[in-house]
């Protein structure tokens, strides 16, 4: 699938990068504070938070501008889980 306007890709990448950074930092900070109590609690609650937000976020894929934020948020959530698993245990 090709974009109608190739310039959209270059304006969407910064949006994806910013949203990935914000989501990764927020979920990792939230998870690390919970990991002080119980590491499994941190991972479990992060999964619940991501699963709760997923239906709304996936609806945004249909909107051309918001899809870049969805791509970034998805990447940030995955990065946060990897960081949390590495730092919590």
Tab-separated table of C-alpha atoms in Angstrom:
chain	number	residue	atom	x	y	z
A	1	UNK	CA	0.000	0.000	0.000
A	2	UNK	CA	1.388	3.379	-0.936
A	3	UNK	CA	0.576	6.755	0.500
A	4	UNK	CA	-0.994	9.317	-1.784
A	5	UNK	CA	1.366	11.938	-0.443
A	6	UNK	CA	4.906	10.691	0.301
A	7	UNK	CA	5.485	13.688	2.586
A	8	UNK	CA	2.993	12.279	5.072
A	9	UNK	CA	5.468	9.611	6.089
A	10	UNK	CA	8.033	12.190	7.136
A	11	UNK	CA	5.550	14.215	9.143
A	12	UNK	CA	4.143	11.074	10.762
A	13	UNK	CA	7.459	9.696	11.981
A	14	UNK	CA	8.050	12.470	14.549
A	15	UNK	CA	4.504	11.976	15.843
A	16	UNK	CA	5.181	8.258	16.225
A	17	UNK	CA	8.506	8.921	17.946
A	18	UNK	CA	7.009	11.391	20.409
A	19	UNK	CA	4.071	9.145	21.270
A	20	UNK	CA	6.388	6.133	21.659
A	21	UNK	CA	8.579	8.096	24.050
A	22	UNK	CA	5.673	9.374	26.121
A	23	UNK	CA	4.016	5.967	26.425
A	24	UNK	CA	7.276	4.147	27.175
A	25	UNK	CA	8.316	6.604	29.886
A	26	UNK	CA	4.864	6.697	31.496
A	27	UNK	CA	4.342	2.936	31.565
A	28	UNK	CA	7.895	2.229	32.710
A	29	UNK	CA	7.734	4.793	35.525
A	30	UNK	CA	4.338	3.469	36.617
A	31	UNK	CA	5.603	-0.111	36.464
A	32	UNK	CA	8.836	0.535	38.336
A	33	UNK	CA	6.991	2.150	41.218
A	34	UNK	CA	4.665	-0.834	41.382
A	35	UNK	CA	7.650	-3.180	41.144
A	36	UNK	CA	8.856	-1.848	44.484
A	37	UNK	CA	5.774	-3.499	45.968
A	38	UNK	CA	5.685	-6.664	43.835
A	39	UNK	CA	7.252	-7.181	40.386
A	40	UNK	CA	4.479	-9.455	39.149
A	41	UNK	CA	1.906	-6.876	40.229
A	42	UNK	CA	3.661	-4.286	38.085
A	43	UNK	CA	3.624	-6.418	34.954
A	44	UNK	CA	0.041	-7.567	35.583
A	45	UNK	CA	-1.300	-4.056	36.059
A	46	UNK	CA	0.575	-2.757	33.015
A	47	UNK	CA	-1.028	-5.511	30.931
A	48	UNK	CA	-4.448	-4.499	32.279
A	49	UNK	CA	-3.784	-0.811	31.487
A	50	UNK	CA	-2.692	-1.591	27.925
A	51	UNK	CA	-5.574	-4.022	27.363
A	52	UNK	CA	-8.043	-1.431	28.630
A	53	UNK	CA	-6.732	1.261	26.318
A	54	UNK	CA	-6.398	-1.027	23.282
A	55	UNK	CA	-10.002	-0.857	21.975
A	56	UNK	CA	-9.989	2.941	21.914
A	57	UNK	CA	-6.516	3.177	20.450
A	58	UNK	CA	-7.283	0.635	17.720
A	59	UNK	CA	-10.293	2.680	16.617
A	60	UNK	CA	-7.895	5.558	15.939
A	61	UNK	CA	-6.132	3.534	13.222
A	62	UNK	CA	-8.846	4.599	10.770
A	63	UNK	CA	-7.947	8.300	11.185
A	64	UNK	CA	-4.933	9.140	8.961
A	65	UNK	CA	-3.127	11.459	11.394
A	66	UNK	CA	-3.847	9.456	14.534
A	67	UNK	CA	-2.562	6.203	13.064
A	68	UNK	CA	0.991	7.460	13.518
A	69	UNK	CA	0.324	8.075	17.200
A	70	UNK	CA	-1.107	4.559	17.453
A	71	UNK	CA	2.017	3.076	15.857
A	72	UNK	CA	4.187	4.999	18.290
A	73	UNK	CA	2.075	4.128	21.326
A	74	UNK	CA	2.201	0.449	20.387
A	75	UNK	CA	5.959	0.539	20.031
A	76	UNK	CA	6.276	2.454	23.316
A	77	UNK	CA	4.144	-0.095	25.156
A	78	UNK	CA	6.259	-2.975	23.851
A	79	UNK	CA	9.451	-1.142	24.742
A	80	UNK	CA	8.094	-0.453	28.207
A	81	UNK	CA	7.333	-4.120	28.814
A	82	UNK	CA	10.859	-5.091	27.801
A	83	UNK	CA	12.381	-2.391	30.011
A	84	UNK	CA	10.128	-3.271	32.920
A	85	UNK	CA	10.932	-6.966	32.668
A	86	UNK	CA	14.659	-6.179	32.571
A	87	UNK	CA	14.611	-3.652	35.430
A	88	UNK	CA	12.014	-5.182	37.755
A	89	UNK	CA	13.575	-8.629	38.120
